[in-house]
Tab-separated table of C-alpha atoms in Angstrom:
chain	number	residue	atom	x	y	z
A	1	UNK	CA	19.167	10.919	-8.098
A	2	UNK	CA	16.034	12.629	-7.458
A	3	UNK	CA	13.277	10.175	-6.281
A	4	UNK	CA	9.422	11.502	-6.665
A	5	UNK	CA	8.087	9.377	-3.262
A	6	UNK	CA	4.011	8.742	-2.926
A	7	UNK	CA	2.828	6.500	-0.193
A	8	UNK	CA	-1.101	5.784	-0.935
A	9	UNK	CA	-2.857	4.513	2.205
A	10	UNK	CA	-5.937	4.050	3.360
A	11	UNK	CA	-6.008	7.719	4.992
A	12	UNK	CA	-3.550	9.487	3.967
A	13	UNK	CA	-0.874	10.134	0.865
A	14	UNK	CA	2.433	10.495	2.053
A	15	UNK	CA	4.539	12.264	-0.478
A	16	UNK	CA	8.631	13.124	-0.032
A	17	UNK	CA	10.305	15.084	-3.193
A	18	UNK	CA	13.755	13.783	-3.013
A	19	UNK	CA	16.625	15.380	-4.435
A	20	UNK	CA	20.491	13.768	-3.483
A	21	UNK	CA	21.973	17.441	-4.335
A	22	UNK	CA	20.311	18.711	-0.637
A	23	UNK	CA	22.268	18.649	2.264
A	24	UNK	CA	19.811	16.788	3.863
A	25	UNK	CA	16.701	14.567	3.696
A	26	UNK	CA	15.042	16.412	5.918
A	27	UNK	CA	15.433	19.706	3.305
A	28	UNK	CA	13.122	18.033	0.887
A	29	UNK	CA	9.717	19.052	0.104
A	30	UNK	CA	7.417	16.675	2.104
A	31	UNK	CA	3.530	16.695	2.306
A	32	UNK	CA	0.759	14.520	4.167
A	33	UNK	CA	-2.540	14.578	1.985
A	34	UNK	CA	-5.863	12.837	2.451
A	35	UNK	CA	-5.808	9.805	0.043
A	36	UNK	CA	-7.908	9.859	-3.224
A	37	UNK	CA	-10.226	7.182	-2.128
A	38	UNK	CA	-10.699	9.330	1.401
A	39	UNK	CA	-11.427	12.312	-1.480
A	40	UNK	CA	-13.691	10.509	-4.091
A	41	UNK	CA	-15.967	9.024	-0.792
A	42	UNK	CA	-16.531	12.438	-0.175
A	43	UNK	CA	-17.721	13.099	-3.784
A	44	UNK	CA	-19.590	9.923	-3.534
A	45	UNK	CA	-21.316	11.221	0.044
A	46	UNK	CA	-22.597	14.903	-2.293
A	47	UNK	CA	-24.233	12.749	-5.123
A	48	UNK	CA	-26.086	10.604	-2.504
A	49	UNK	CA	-27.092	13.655	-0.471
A	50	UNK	CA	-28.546	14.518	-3.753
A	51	UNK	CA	-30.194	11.523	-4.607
A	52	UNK	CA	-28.112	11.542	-8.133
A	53	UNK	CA	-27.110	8.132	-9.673
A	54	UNK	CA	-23.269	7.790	-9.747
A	55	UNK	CA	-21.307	6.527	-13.478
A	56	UNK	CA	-17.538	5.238	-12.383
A	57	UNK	CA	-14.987	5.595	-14.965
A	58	UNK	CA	-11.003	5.647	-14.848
A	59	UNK	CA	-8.471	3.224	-13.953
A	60	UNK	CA	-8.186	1.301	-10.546
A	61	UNK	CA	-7.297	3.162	-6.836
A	62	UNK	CA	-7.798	1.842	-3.203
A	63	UNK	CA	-10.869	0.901	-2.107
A	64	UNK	CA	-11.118	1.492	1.161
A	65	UNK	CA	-13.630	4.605	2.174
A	66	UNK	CA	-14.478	5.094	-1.051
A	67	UNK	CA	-15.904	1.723	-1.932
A	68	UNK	CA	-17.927	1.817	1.328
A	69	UNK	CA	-19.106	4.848	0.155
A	70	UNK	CA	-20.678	3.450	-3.129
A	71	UNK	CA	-22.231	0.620	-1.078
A	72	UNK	CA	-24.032	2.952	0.773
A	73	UNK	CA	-25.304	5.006	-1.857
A	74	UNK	CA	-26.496	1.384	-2.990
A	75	UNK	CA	-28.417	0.754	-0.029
A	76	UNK	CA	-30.209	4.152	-0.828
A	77	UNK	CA	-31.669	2.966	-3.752
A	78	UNK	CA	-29.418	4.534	-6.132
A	79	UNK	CA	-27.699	3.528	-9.103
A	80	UNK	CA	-23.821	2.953	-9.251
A	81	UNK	CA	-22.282	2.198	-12.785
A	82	UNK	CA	-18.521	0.926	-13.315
A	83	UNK	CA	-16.576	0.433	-16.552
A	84	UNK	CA	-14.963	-2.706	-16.164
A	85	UNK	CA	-11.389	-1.434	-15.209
A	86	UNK	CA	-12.458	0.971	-12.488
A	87	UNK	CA	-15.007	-1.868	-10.820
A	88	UNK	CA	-11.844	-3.573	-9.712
A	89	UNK	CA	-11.427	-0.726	-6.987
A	90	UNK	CA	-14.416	-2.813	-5.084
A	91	UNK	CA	-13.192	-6.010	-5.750
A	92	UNK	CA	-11.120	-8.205	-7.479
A	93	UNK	CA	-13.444	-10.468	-8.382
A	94	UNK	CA	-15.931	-8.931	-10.777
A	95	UNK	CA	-18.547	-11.201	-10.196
A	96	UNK	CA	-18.214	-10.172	-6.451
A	97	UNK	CA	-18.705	-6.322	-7.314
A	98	UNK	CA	-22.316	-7.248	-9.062
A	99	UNK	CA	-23.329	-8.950	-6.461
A	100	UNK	CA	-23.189	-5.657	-4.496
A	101	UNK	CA	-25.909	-4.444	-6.956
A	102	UNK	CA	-22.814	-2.555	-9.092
A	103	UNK	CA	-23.146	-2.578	-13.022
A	104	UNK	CA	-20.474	-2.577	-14.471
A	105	UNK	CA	-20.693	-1.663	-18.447
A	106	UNK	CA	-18.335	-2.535	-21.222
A	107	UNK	CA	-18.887	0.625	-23.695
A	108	UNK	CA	-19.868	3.986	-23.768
A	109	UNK	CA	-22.885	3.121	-25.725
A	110	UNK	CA	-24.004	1.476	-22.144
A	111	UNK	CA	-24.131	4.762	-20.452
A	112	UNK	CA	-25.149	7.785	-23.416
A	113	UNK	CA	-28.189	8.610	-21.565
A	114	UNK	CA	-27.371	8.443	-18.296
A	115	UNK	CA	-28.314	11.555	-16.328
A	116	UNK	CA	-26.258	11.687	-12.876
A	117	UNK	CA	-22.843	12.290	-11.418
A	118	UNK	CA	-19.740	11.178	-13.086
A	119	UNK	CA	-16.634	10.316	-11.643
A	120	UNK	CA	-13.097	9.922	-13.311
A	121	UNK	CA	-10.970	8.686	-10.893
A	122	UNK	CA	-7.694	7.899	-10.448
A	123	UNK	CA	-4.598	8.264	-7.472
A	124	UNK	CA	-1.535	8.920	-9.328
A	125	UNK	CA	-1.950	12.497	-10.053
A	126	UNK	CA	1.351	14.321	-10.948
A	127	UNK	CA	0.214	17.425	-12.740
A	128	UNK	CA	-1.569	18.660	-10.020
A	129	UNK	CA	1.797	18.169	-7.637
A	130	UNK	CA	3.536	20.197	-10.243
A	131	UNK	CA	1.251	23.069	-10.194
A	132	UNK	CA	1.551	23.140	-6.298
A	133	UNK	CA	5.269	22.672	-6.117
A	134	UNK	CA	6.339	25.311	-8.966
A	135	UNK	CA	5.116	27.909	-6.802
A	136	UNK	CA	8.344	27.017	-4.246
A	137	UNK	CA	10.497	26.956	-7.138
A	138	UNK	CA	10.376	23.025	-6.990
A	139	UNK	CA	10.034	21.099	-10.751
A	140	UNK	CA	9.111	17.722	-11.618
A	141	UNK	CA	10.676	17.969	-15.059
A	142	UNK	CA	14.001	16.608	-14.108
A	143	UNK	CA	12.625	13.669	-11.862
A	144	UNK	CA	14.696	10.727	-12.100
A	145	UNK	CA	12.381	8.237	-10.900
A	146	UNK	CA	8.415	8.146	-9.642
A	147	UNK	CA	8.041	5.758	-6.766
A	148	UNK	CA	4.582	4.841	-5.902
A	149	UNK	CA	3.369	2.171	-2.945
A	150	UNK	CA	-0.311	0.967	-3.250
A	151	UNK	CA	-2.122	-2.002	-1.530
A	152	UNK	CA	-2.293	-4.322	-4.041
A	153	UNK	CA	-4.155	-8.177	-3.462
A	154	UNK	CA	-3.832	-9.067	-6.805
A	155	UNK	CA	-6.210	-10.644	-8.983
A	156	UNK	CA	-6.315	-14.396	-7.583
A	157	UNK	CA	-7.773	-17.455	-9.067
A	158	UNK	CA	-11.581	-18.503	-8.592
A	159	UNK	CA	-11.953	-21.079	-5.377
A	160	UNK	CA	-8.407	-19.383	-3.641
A	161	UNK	CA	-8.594	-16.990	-0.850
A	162	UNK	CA	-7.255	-13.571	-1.651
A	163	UNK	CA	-5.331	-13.490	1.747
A	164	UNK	CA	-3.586	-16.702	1.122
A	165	UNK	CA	-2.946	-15.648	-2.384
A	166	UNK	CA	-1.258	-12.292	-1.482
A	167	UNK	CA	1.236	-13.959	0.975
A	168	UNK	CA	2.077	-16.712	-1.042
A	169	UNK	CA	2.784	-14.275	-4.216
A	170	UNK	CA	5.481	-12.308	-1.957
A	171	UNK	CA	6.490	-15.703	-0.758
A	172	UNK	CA	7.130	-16.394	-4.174
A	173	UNK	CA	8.862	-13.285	-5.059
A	174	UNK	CA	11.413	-13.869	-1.953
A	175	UNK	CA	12.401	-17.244	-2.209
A	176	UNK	CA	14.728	-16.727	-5.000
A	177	UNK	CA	16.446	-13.459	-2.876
A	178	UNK	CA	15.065	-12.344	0.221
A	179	UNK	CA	15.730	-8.748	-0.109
A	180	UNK	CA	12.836	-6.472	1.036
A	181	UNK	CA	13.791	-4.328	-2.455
A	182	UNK	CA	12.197	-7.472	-4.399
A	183	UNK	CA	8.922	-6.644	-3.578
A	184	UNK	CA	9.492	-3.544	-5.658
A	185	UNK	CA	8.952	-3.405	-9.441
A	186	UNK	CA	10.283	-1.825	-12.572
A	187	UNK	CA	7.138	-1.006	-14.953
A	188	UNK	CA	8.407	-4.121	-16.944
A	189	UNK	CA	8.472	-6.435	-13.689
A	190	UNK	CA	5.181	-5.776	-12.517
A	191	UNK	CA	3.119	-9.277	-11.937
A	192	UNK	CA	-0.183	-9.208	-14.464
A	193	UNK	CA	-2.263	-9.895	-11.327
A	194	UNK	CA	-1.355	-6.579	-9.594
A	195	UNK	CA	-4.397	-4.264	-11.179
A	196	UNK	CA	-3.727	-1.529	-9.015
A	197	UNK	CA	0.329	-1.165	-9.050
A	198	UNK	CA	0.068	-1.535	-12.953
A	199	UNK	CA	-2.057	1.614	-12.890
A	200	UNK	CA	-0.065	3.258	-10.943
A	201	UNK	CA	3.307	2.774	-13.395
A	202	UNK	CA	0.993	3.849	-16.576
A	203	UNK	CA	-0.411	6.785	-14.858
A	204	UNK	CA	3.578	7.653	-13.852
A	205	UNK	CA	4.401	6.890	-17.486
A	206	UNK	CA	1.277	9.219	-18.852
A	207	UNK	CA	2.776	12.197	-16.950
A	208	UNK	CA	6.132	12.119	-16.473
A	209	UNK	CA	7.485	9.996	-20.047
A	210	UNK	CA	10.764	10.655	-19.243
A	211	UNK	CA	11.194	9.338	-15.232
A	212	UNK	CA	11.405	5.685	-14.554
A	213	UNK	CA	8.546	4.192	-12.714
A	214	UNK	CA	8.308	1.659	-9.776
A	215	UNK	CA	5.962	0.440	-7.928
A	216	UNK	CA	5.841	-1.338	-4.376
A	217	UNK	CA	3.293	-2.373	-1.678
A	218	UNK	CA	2.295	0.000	0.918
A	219	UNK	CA	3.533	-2.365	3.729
A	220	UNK	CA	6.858	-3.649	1.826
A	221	UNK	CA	7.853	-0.284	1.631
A	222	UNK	CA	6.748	0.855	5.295
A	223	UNK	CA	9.150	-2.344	6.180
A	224	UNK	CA	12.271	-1.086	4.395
A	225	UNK	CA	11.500	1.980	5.503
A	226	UNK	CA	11.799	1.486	8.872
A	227	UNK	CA	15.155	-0.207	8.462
A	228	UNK	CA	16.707	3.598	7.310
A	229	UNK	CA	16.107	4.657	10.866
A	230	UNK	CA	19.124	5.714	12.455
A	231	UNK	CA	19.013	3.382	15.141
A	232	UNK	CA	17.400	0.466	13.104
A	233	UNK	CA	20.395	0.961	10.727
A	234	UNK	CA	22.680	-0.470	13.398
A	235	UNK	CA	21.069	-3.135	14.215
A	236	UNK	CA	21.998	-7.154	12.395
A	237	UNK	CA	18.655	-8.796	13.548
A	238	UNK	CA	15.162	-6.536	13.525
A	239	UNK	CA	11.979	-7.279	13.864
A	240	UNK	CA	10.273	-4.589	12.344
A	241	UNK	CA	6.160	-4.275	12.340
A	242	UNK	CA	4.463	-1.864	10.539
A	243	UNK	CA	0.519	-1.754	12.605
A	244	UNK	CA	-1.684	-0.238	9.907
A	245	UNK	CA	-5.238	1.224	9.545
A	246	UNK	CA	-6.616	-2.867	7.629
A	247	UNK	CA	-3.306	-4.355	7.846
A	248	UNK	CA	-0.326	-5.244	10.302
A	249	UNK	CA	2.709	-6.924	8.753
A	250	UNK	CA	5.620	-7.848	10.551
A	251	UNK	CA	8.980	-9.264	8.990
A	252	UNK	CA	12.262	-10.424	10.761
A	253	UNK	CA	15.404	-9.343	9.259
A	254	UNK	CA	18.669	-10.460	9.423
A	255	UNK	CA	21.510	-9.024	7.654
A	256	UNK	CA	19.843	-7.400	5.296
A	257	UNK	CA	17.201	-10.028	4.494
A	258	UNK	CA	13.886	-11.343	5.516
A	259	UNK	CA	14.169	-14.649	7.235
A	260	UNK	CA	10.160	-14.823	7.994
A	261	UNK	CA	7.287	-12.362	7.316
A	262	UNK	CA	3.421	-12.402	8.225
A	263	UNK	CA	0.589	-10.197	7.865
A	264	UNK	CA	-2.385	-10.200	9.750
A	265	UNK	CA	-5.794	-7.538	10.111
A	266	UNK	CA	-4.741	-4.782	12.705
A	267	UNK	CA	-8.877	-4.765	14.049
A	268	UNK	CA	-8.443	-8.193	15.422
A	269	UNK	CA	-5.270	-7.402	17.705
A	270	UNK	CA	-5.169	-6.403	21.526
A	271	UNK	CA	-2.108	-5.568	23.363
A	272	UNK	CA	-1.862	-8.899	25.014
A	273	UNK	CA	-2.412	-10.719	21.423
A	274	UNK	CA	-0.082	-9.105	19.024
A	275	UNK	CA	2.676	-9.507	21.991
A	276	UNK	CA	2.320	-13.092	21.722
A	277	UNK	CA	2.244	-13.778	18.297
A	278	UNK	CA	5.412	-11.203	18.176
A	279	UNK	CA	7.309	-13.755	20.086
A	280	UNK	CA	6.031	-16.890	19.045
A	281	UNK	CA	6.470	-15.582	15.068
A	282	UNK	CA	10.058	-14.534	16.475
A	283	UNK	CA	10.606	-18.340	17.946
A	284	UNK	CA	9.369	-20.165	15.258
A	285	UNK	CA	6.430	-21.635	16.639
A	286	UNK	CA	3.641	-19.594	14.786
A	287	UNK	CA	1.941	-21.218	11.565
A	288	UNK	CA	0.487	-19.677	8.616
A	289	UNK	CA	-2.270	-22.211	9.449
A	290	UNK	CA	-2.981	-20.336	12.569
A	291	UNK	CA	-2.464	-16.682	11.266
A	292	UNK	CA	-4.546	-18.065	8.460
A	293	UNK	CA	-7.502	-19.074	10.210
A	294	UNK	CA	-7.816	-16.307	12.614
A	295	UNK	CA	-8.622	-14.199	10.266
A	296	UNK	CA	-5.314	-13.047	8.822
A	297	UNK	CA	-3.156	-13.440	5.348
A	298	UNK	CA	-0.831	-16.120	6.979
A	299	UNK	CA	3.174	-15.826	7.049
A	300	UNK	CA	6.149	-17.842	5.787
A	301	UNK	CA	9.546	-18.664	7.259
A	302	UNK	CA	12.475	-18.135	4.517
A	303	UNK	CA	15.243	-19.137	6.737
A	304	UNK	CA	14.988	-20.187	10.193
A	305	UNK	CA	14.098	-16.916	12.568
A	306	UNK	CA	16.290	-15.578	14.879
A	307	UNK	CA	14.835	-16.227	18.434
A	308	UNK	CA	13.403	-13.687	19.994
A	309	UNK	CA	15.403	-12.859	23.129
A	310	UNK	CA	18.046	-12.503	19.968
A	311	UNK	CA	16.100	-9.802	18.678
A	312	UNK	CA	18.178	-6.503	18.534
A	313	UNK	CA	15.812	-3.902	18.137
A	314	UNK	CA	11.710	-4.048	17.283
A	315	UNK	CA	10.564	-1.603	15.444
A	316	UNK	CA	7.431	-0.571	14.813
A	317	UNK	CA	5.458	2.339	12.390
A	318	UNK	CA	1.978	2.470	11.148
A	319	UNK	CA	-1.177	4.468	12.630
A	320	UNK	CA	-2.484	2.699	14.730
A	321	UNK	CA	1.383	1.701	16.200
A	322	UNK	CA	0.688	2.671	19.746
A	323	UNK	CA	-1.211	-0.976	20.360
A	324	UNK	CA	2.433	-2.143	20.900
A	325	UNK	CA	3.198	0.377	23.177
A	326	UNK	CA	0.939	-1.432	25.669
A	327	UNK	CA	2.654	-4.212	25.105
A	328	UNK	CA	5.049	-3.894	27.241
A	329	UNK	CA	8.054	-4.798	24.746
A	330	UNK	CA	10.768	-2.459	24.719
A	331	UNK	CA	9.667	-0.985	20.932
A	332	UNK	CA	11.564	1.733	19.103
A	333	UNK	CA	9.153	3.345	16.831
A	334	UNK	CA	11.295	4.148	13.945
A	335	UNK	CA	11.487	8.011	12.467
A	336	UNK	CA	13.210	7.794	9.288
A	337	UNK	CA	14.250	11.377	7.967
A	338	UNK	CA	12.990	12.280	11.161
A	339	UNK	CA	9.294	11.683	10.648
A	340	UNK	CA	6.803	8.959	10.959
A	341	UNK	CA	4.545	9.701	7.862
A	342	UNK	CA	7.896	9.704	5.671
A	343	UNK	CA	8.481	5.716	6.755
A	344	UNK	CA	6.799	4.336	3.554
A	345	UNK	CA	8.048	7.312	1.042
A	346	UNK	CA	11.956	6.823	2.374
A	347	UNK	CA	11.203	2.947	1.702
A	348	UNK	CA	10.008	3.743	-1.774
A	349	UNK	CA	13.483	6.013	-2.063
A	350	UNK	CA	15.844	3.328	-0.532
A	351	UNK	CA	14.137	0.689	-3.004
A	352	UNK	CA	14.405	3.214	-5.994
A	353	UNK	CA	18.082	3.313	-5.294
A	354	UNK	CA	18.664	-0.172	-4.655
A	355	UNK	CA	17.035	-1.166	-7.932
A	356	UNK	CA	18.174	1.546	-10.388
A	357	UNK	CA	21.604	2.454	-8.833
C-alpha cells in the first residue's frame, strides 16, 4: 500500500509519502510545511498593508491565523467578501461570520465590479506536491490512498454549543466500536456536518480520481498515532495526550480501544492543572460537566477507566507537549517513525490500513 499522509494543523502541515515496498518508514519522503491558513494570513496581512478590499472564494480550510487575519483587516475599515462555502472557514454558523462585518455573497453577479484582492483558497493541494516530489523521482500517480486530518467542529444545531456538539458526535461514533480507526472516514462515511473533512475528500477526489480518500481529525489521528510508538506498542493500558496549539485531547486505551476520552483548550492548562485532571480523568472522578464548564469540549467514559496507578505508559505529542514535562509524571513522549511531527501522518497511515486492508 502506498499511503499519501497530510496532517493540517494550526501551524504546520505534516506530510509522510508512504510506500510499504521501502525497507523502512523512516526511508519515506517526509516534509513539515507552514499550514495554508498560516500562508493565506500572510496574503491577507499584503492586501491590508495595501489598504485593498479582500473577495474570499474556494472551499472551506482551518481558520485559525487566517481568520484572525480577516478580522483585522475588518477593524481597518476594509471590506472582506465570502461566497457562502468559503465563509464557513470563520465560523460555522453563518450568521456568526456577518456579525463580524463579513459579507458573504451567493453569486458572481454579487461581486463583478469589485476592485481588490482575490483569494481562492483551499488546503488540499496535491498538484503542487507532485511537482515538488517528481524532481526526487517520487510520483503520486500510483497512490493507493490520500489520507488527510483536519480540525473539524462540525456544523451544530442553533441553541447547542459547538464544544459539546463535537464531543458528543465522536461519542456517538464510538459507542457502537471503540476503535480510535472509527473516527476515520471513507469519502462515503463522512458525517454531512463535517464542512471541512468533506472538502478535504473532494479536493483528494479532484486530483488524484483514482486513490481512495479518507479523512480523520487532527487529534484522532495524533492519538492513534502515538500508539505506533515502539514503546507505546507494548503497552495494554495507555493514556495517551496529544497537548496542541487550541486543543489538548487525551484518551485512555485499553487493548486496543478507548475506554474514556476528553478534550479540553491547551491555553487554559498549567503544569499543576493538567496533572490533576490526568489522574482524576484516569480514576474516574472527572465529569464532562466540569471539563465542560471550564472552558473545555467535555469527555465521555465508554467503559469504566483503568485507574491510574494502572496506567502503563502516558504518552504524550503535540507542540506545546512540554507543559507535561513539568508535571512531574513519568511521560514518554512518543516518536513514531522516529519523529514527532510524523505522529498525526503515521495515525492517518495506521487508520488507512486498518480501514482499507
Amino acid at each position: 500500500m502506498k499511503v499519501l499522509a497530510i496532517d493540517i494543523g494550526a501551524g504546520t502541515e505534516d506530510i509522510l509519502l508512504y510506500d510499504e515496498e521501502k525497507e523502512r518508514i523512516e526511508n519515506c519522503v517526509k516534509m513539515v510545511l507552514p499550514s495554508p491558513s498560516v500562508i493565506f494570513a500572510e496574503r491577507v496581512k499584503k492586501a491590508t498593508q495595501l489598504c485593498k478590499d479582500i473577495f474570499v472564494n474556494g472551499s472551506v480550510i482551518g481558520g485559525g491565523a487566517f481568520a484572525h487575519a480577516l478580522r483585522e483587516h475588518i477593524k481597518r475599515g476594509l471590506r472582506v467578501l465570502m461566497t457562502e462555502q468559503a465563509a464557513y472557514t470563520v465560523r460555522n454558523d453563518l450568521d456568526e461570520v456577518r456579525s463580524l462585518g463579513i459579507e458573504i455573497i451567493h453569486g458572481e453577479d454579487e461581486h463583478r465590479n469589485f476592485n481588490g484582492e482575490t483569494l481562492e483558497i483551499g488546503e488540499v493541494n496535491i498538484r503542487s506536491l507532485e511537482r515538488f516530489l517528481v524532481g526526487f523521482g517520487e510520483s503520486l500517480s500510483d497512490v493507493d490512498v490520500v489520507a488527510v486530518a483536519v480540525q473539524d467542529h462540525g456544523v451544530f444545531p442553533k441553541g447547542v454549543s459547538n464544544r459539546r456538539f463535537r464531543v458528543q458526535k465522536m461519542k456517538e461514533l464510538l459507542e457502537g466500536d471503540p476503535k480510535p480507526e472509527n473516527l476515520a472516514f471513507k469519502e462515503d462515511e463522512i458525517p454531512r456536518c463535517f464542512l471541512r473533512m468533506k472538502a478535504a475528500a473532494q479536493a483528494v477526489k479532484d486530483q488524484l480520481p483514482k486513490a481512495k480518500a479518507l479523512v480523520m481529525d487532527t487529534s484522532p489521528a495524533a492519538i492513534l498515532g502515538c500508539l505506533k510508538d515502539p514503546k507505546v506498542e507494548k503497552a495494554n493500558s495507555v493514556l495517551v495526550v496529544n497537548v496542541g496549539n487550541c486543543h489538548t485531547m487525551a484518551a485512555i486505551i485499553s487493548e486496543s480501544e478507548i475506554s474514556v476520552l476528553m478534550e479540553h483548550h491547551t491555553r487554559r492548562f498549567t503544569s499543576l492543572k493538567i496533572r490533576q485532571l490526568l489522574t482524576d480523568f484516569a480514576d474516574g472522578k472527572l465529569s464532562d460537566k466540569e471539563v465542560f464548564e471550564d472552558g473545555g469540549h467535555g469527555l465521555f467514559y465508554l467503559s469504566k477507566p483503568t485507574s491510574f496507578p494502572k496506567i502503563e505508559v502516558i504518552a504524550a505529542t503535540g507542540p506545546n507537549r512540554s507543559v507535561i514535562r513539568e508535571t512531574g509524571l513519568q511521560v514518554h513522549f512518543a516518536a513514531p517513525a522516529g519523529d514527532v511531527m510524523m505522529t498525526g501522518p503515521v495515525g492517518l497511515i495506521e487508520a488507512a490500513k486498518r480501514k482499507f486492508e
